[in-house]
Short mmCIF file of C-alpha atoms in Angstrom, two decimals:
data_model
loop_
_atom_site.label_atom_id
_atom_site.label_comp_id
_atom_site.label_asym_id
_atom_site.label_seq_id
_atom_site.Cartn_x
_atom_site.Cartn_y
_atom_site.Cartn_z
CA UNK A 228 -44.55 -21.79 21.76
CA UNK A 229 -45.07 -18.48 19.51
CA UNK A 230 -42.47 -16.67 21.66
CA UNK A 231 -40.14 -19.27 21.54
CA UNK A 232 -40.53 -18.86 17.50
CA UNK A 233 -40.12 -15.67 17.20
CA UNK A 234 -36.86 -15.62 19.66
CA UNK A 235 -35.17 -18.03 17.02
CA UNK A 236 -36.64 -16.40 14.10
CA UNK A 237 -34.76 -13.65 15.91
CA UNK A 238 -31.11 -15.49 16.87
CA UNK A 239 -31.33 -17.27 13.00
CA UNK A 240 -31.50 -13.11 11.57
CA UNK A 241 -28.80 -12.56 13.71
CA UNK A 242 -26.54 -14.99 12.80
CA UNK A 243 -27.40 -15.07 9.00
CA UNK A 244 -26.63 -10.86 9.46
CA UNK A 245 -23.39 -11.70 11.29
CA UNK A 246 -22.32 -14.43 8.34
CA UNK A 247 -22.63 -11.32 5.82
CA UNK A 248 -21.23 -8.94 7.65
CA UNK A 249 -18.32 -10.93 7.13
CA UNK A 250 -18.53 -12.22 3.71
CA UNK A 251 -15.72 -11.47 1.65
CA UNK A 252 -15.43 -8.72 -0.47
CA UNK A 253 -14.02 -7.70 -4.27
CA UNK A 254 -10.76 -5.56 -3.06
CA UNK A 255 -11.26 -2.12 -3.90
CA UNK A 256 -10.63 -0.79 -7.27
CA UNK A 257 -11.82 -3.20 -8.82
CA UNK A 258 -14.99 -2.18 -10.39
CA UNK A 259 -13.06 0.82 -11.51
CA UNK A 260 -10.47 -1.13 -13.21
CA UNK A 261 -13.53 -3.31 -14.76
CA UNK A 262 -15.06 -0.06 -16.19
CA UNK A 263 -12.07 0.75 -17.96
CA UNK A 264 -11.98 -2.60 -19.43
CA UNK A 265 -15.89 -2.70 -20.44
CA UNK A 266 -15.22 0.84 -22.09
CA UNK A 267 -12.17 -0.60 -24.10
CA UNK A 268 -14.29 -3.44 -25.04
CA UNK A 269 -17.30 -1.41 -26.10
CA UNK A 270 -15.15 0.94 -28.13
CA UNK A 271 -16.94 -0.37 -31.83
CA UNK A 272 -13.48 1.15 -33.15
CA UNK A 273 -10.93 -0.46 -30.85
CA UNK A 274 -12.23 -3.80 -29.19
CA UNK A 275 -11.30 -5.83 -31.79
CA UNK A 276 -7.95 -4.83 -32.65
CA UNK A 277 -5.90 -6.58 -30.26
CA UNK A 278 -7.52 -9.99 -29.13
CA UNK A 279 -5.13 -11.30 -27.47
CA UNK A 280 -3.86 -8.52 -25.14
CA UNK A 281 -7.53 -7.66 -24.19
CA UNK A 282 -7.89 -11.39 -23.56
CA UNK A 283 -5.07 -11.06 -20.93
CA UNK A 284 -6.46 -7.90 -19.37
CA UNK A 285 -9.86 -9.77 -19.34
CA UNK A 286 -7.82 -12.69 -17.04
CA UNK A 287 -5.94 -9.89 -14.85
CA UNK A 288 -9.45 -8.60 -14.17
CA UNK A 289 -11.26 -11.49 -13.01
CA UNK A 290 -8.04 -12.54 -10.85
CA UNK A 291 -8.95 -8.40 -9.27
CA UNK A 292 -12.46 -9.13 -8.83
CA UNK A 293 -12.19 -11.87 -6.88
CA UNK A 294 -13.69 -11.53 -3.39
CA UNK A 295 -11.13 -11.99 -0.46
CA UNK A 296 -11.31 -11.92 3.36
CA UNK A 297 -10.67 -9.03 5.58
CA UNK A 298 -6.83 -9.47 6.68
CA UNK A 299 -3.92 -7.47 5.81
CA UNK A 300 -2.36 -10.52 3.78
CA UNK A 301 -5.13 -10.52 1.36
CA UNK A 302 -5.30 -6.30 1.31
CA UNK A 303 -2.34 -6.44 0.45
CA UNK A 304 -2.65 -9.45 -2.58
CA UNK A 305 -5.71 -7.73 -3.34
CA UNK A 306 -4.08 -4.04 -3.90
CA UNK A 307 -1.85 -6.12 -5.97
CA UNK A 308 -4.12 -7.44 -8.37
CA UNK A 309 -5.95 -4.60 -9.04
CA UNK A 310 -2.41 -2.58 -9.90
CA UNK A 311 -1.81 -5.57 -12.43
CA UNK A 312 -5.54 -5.47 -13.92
CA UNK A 313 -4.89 -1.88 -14.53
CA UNK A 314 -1.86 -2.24 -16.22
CA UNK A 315 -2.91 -4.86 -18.49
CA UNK A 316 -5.52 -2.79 -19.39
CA UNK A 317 -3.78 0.05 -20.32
CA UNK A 318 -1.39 -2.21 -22.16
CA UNK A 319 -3.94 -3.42 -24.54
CA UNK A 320 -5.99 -0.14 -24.69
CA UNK A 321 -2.07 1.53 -26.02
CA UNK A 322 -2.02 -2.16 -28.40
CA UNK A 323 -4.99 -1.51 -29.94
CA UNK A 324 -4.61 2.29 -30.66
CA UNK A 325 -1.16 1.08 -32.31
CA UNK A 326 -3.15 -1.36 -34.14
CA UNK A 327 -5.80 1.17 -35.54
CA UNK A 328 -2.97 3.55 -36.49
CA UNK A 329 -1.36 0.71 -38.53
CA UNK A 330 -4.68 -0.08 -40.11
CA UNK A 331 -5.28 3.42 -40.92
CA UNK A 332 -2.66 3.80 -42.52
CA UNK A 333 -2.79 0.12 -44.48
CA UNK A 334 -5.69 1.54 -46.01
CA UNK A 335 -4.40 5.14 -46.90
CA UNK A 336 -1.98 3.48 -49.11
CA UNK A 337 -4.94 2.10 -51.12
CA UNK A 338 -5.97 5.63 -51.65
CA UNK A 339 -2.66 7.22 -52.78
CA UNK A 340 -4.35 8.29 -56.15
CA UNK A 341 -7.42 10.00 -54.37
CA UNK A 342 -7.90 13.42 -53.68
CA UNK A 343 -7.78 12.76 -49.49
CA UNK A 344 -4.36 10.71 -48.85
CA UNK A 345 -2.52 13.56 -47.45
CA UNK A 346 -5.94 14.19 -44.74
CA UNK A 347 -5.71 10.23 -44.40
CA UNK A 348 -1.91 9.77 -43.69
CA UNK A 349 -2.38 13.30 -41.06
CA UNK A 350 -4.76 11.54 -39.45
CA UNK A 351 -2.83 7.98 -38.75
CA UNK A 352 0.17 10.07 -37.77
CA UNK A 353 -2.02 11.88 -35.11
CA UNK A 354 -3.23 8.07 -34.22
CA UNK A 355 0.40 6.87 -34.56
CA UNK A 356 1.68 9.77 -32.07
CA UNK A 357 -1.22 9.58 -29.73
CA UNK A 358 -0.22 5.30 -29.44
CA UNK A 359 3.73 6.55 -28.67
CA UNK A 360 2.14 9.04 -26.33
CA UNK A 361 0.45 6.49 -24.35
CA UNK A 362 3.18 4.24 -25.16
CA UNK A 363 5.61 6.75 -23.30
CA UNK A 364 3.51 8.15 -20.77
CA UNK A 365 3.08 3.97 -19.52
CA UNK A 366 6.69 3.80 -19.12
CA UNK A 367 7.20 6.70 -17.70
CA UNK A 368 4.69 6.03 -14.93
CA UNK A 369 6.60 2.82 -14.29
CA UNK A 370 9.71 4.12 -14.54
CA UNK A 371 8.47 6.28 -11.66
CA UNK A 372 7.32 3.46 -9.63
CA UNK A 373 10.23 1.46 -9.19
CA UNK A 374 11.94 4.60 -8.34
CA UNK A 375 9.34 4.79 -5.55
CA UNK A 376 10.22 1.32 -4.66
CA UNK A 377 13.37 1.64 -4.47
CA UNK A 378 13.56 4.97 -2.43
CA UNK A 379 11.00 3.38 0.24
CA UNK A 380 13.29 0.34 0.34
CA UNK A 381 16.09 2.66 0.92
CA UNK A 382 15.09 4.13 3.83
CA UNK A 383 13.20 0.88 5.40
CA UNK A 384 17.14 -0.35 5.21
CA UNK A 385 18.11 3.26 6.69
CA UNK A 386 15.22 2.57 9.84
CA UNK A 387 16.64 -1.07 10.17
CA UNK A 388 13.11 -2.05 9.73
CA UNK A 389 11.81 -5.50 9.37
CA UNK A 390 8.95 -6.53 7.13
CA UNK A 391 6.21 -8.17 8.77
CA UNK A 392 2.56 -9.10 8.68
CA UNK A 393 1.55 -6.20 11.09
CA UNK A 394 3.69 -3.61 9.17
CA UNK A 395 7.37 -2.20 9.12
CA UNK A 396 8.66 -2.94 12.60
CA UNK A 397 11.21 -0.60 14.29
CA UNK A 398 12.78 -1.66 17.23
CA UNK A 399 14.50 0.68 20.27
CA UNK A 400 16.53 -1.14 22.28
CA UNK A 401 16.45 0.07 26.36
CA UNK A 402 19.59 2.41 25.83
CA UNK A 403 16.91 5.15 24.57
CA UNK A 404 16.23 5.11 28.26
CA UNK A 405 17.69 4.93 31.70
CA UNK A 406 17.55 2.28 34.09
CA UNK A 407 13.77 2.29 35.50
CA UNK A 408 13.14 5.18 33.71
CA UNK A 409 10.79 6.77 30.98
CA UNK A 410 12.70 9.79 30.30
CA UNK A 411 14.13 9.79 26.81
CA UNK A 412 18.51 10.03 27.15
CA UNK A 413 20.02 13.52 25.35
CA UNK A 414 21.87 11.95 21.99
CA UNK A 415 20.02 8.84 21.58
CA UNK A 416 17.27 10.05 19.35
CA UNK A 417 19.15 9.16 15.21
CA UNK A 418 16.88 6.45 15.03
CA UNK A 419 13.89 8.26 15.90
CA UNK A 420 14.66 11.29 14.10
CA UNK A 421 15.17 9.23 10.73
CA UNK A 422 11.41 7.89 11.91
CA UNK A 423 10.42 11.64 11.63
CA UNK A 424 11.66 12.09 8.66
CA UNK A 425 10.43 8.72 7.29
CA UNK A 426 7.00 9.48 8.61
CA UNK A 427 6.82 13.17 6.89
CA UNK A 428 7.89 11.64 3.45
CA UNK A 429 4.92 8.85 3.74
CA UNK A 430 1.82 11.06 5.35
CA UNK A 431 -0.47 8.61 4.89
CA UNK A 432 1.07 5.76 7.33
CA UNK A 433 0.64 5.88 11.01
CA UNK A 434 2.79 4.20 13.73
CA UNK A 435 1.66 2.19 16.63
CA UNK A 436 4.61 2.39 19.58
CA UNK A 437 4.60 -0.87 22.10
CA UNK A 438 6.39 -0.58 25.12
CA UNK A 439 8.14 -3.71 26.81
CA UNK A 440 10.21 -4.45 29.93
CA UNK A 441 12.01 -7.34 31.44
CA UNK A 442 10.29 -9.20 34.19
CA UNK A 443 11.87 -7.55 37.21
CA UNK A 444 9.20 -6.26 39.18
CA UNK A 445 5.50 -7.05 39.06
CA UNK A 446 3.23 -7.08 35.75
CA UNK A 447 1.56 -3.71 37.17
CA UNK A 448 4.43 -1.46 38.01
CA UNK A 449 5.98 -2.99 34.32
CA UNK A 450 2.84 -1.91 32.33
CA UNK A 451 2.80 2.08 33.68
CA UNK A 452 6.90 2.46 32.78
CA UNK A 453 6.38 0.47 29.40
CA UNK A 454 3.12 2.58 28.84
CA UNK A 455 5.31 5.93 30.14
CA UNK A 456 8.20 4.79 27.88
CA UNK A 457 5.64 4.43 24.35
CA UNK A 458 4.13 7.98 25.53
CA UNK A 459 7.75 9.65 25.82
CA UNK A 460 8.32 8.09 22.03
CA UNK A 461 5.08 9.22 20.82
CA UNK A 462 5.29 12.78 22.67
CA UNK A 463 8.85 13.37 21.12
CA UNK A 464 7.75 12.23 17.45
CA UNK A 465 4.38 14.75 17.76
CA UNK A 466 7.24 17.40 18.88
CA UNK A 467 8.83 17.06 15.60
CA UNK A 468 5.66 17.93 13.71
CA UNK A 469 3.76 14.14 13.55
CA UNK A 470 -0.14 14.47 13.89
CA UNK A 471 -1.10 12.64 17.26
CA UNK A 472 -3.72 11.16 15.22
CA UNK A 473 -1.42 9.37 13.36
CA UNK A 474 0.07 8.25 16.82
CA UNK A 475 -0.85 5.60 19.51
CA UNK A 476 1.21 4.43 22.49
CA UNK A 477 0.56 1.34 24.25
CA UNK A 478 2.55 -0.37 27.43
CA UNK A 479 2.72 -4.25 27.36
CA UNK A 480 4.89 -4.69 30.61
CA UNK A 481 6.90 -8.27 29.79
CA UNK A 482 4.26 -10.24 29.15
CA UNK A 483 5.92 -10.50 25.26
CA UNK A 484 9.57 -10.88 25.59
CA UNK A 485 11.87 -11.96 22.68
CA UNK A 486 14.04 -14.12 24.57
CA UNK A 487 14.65 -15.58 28.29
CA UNK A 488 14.55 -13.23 31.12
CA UNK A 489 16.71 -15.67 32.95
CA UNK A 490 19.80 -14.13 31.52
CA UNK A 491 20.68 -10.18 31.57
CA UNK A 492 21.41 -10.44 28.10
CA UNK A 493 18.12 -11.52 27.28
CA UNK A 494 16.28 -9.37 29.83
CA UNK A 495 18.10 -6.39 27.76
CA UNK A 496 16.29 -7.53 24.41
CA UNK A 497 12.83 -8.06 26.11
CA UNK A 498 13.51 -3.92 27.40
CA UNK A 499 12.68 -2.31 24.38
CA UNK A 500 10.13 -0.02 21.96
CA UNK A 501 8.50 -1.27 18.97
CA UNK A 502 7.21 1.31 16.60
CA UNK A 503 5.03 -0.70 14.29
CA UNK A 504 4.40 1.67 10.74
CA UNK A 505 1.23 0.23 8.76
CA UNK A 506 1.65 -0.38 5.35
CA UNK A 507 -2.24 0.45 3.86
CA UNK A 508 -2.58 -0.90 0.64
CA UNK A 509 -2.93 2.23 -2.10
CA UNK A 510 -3.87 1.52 -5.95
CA UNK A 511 -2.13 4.11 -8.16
CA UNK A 512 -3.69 5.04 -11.21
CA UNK A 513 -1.82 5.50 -14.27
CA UNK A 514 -3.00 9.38 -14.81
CA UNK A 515 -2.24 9.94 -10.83
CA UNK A 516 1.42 8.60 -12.05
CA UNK A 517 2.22 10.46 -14.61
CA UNK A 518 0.29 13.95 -13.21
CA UNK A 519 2.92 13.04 -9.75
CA UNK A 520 5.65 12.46 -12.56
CA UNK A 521 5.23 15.86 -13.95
#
């Protein structure tokens, strides 16, 4: 009876370690963006003077801290919140150095007639500059981004890529090889060659290539040439100076077509490569922007 109470004193650890192993967590960056905010708030000089943007920040900040499951969905979401919390933040840390500057200089005109106005007014035009500064240097980094944006959209169109849950999805068709074959054809490489140079640009992405056939033949003999076919794709890509590391190849024979294999036309979609390019989620900080901007 004791053994039997210690097994299930055992299995009930287990299971309890399991649950939090899994428990969702804050996405990361978050507690960074929330020390920025408690040192805003803590500034005795600055934490009052603009209520209602810190209030917002404040919001934007929770939203960031809240814990989410481990999918990419919710990386994703969460990367998202933290880039807004840290904006928000910066907005109303710029809002109340304007607002300081304006008091500062409220009360220099009170104290035109004393010895210290021109010190006074140098220092809220140093305050006044150093808001503008910030001011600038926010829109800059933005500026910046949906540059970025735009330039990674740019070539996604250039790769024919589609969006998906899994990541940027590139698709070869089976005229990047002949017939029962795994040998890459001479002049059929554009697509992968703007991969290279897609890859290069974004160093921290890697690429997962899935090979597929049509249903002729058995599943066996269709999972070597698919699994030959991704290793030809991945071999040529490490050729043109990608890291294996950042490389896997796997064959999936036809057990995933995209349409009937009842028809040749459809047995020529399901013969094909799929190059899948992750999409990590990456905060950017504003000093990282503007030092990249520089």
């Amino acid at each position: 009876m004791k053994t039997h109470s210690v097994i299930g004193g055992l299995v009930l650890g287990s299971v309890l370690l399991t649950g939090c192993a899994s428990a969702p967590q804050s996405p990361e960056g978050a507690d960074l963006v929330r020390g920025k905010l408690n040192s805003l708030q803590a500034d005795p000089v600055l934490a009052n003077k603009a209520p209602a943007a810190l209030k917002e920040a404040e919001m934007a900040v929770s939203l960031a801290e809240q814990p989410l499951s481990d999918s990419d969905d919710n990386l994703a979401l969460g990367a998202h919140r933290v880039y807004v919390a840290d904006r928000q933040v910066e907005i109303a840390m710029a809002k109340a150095v304007t607002r300081d500057a304006e008091d500062r200089r409220a009360q220099l005109a009170e104290e035109r007639a004393t010895s210290r106005l021109d010190a006074r007014t140098l220092e809220a035009d140093r305050a006044r500059a150093d808001a503008d500064r910030i001011e600038g240097e926010r829109a800059e980094a933005l500026a910046l981004s949906d540059a970025e944006a735009a330039e990674l959209q740019q070539q996604i169109d250039d790769l024919k890529a589609e969006a998906t849950e899994r990541g940027l999805v590139l698709t070869l068709g089976d005229l990047l090889f002949e017939f029962d074959s795994a040998e890459l054809r001479a002049g059929n490489t554009s697509n992968l060659n703007r991969l290279v140079n897609f890859l290069k640009q974004y160093p921290e992405r890697n690429a997962a290539i899935e090979g597929h056939t049509d249903n002729i033949g058995n599943m066996e003999y269709n999972r070597e040439l698919s699994q030959r076919r991704a290793e030809s794709v991945r071999l040529y890509l490490v050729q043109q100076g990608i890291a294996s590391n950042r490389l896997t190849a796997t064959g999936l024979g036809h057990g995933q077509p995209l349409a009937s294999n009842d028809s040749e036309a459809g047995r020529q979609s399901n013969r094909r490569v799929e190059i899948i390019i992750d999409n990590p989620p990456r905060v950017i900080s504003s000093s990282e922007a503007i030092k990249s901007s520089q």
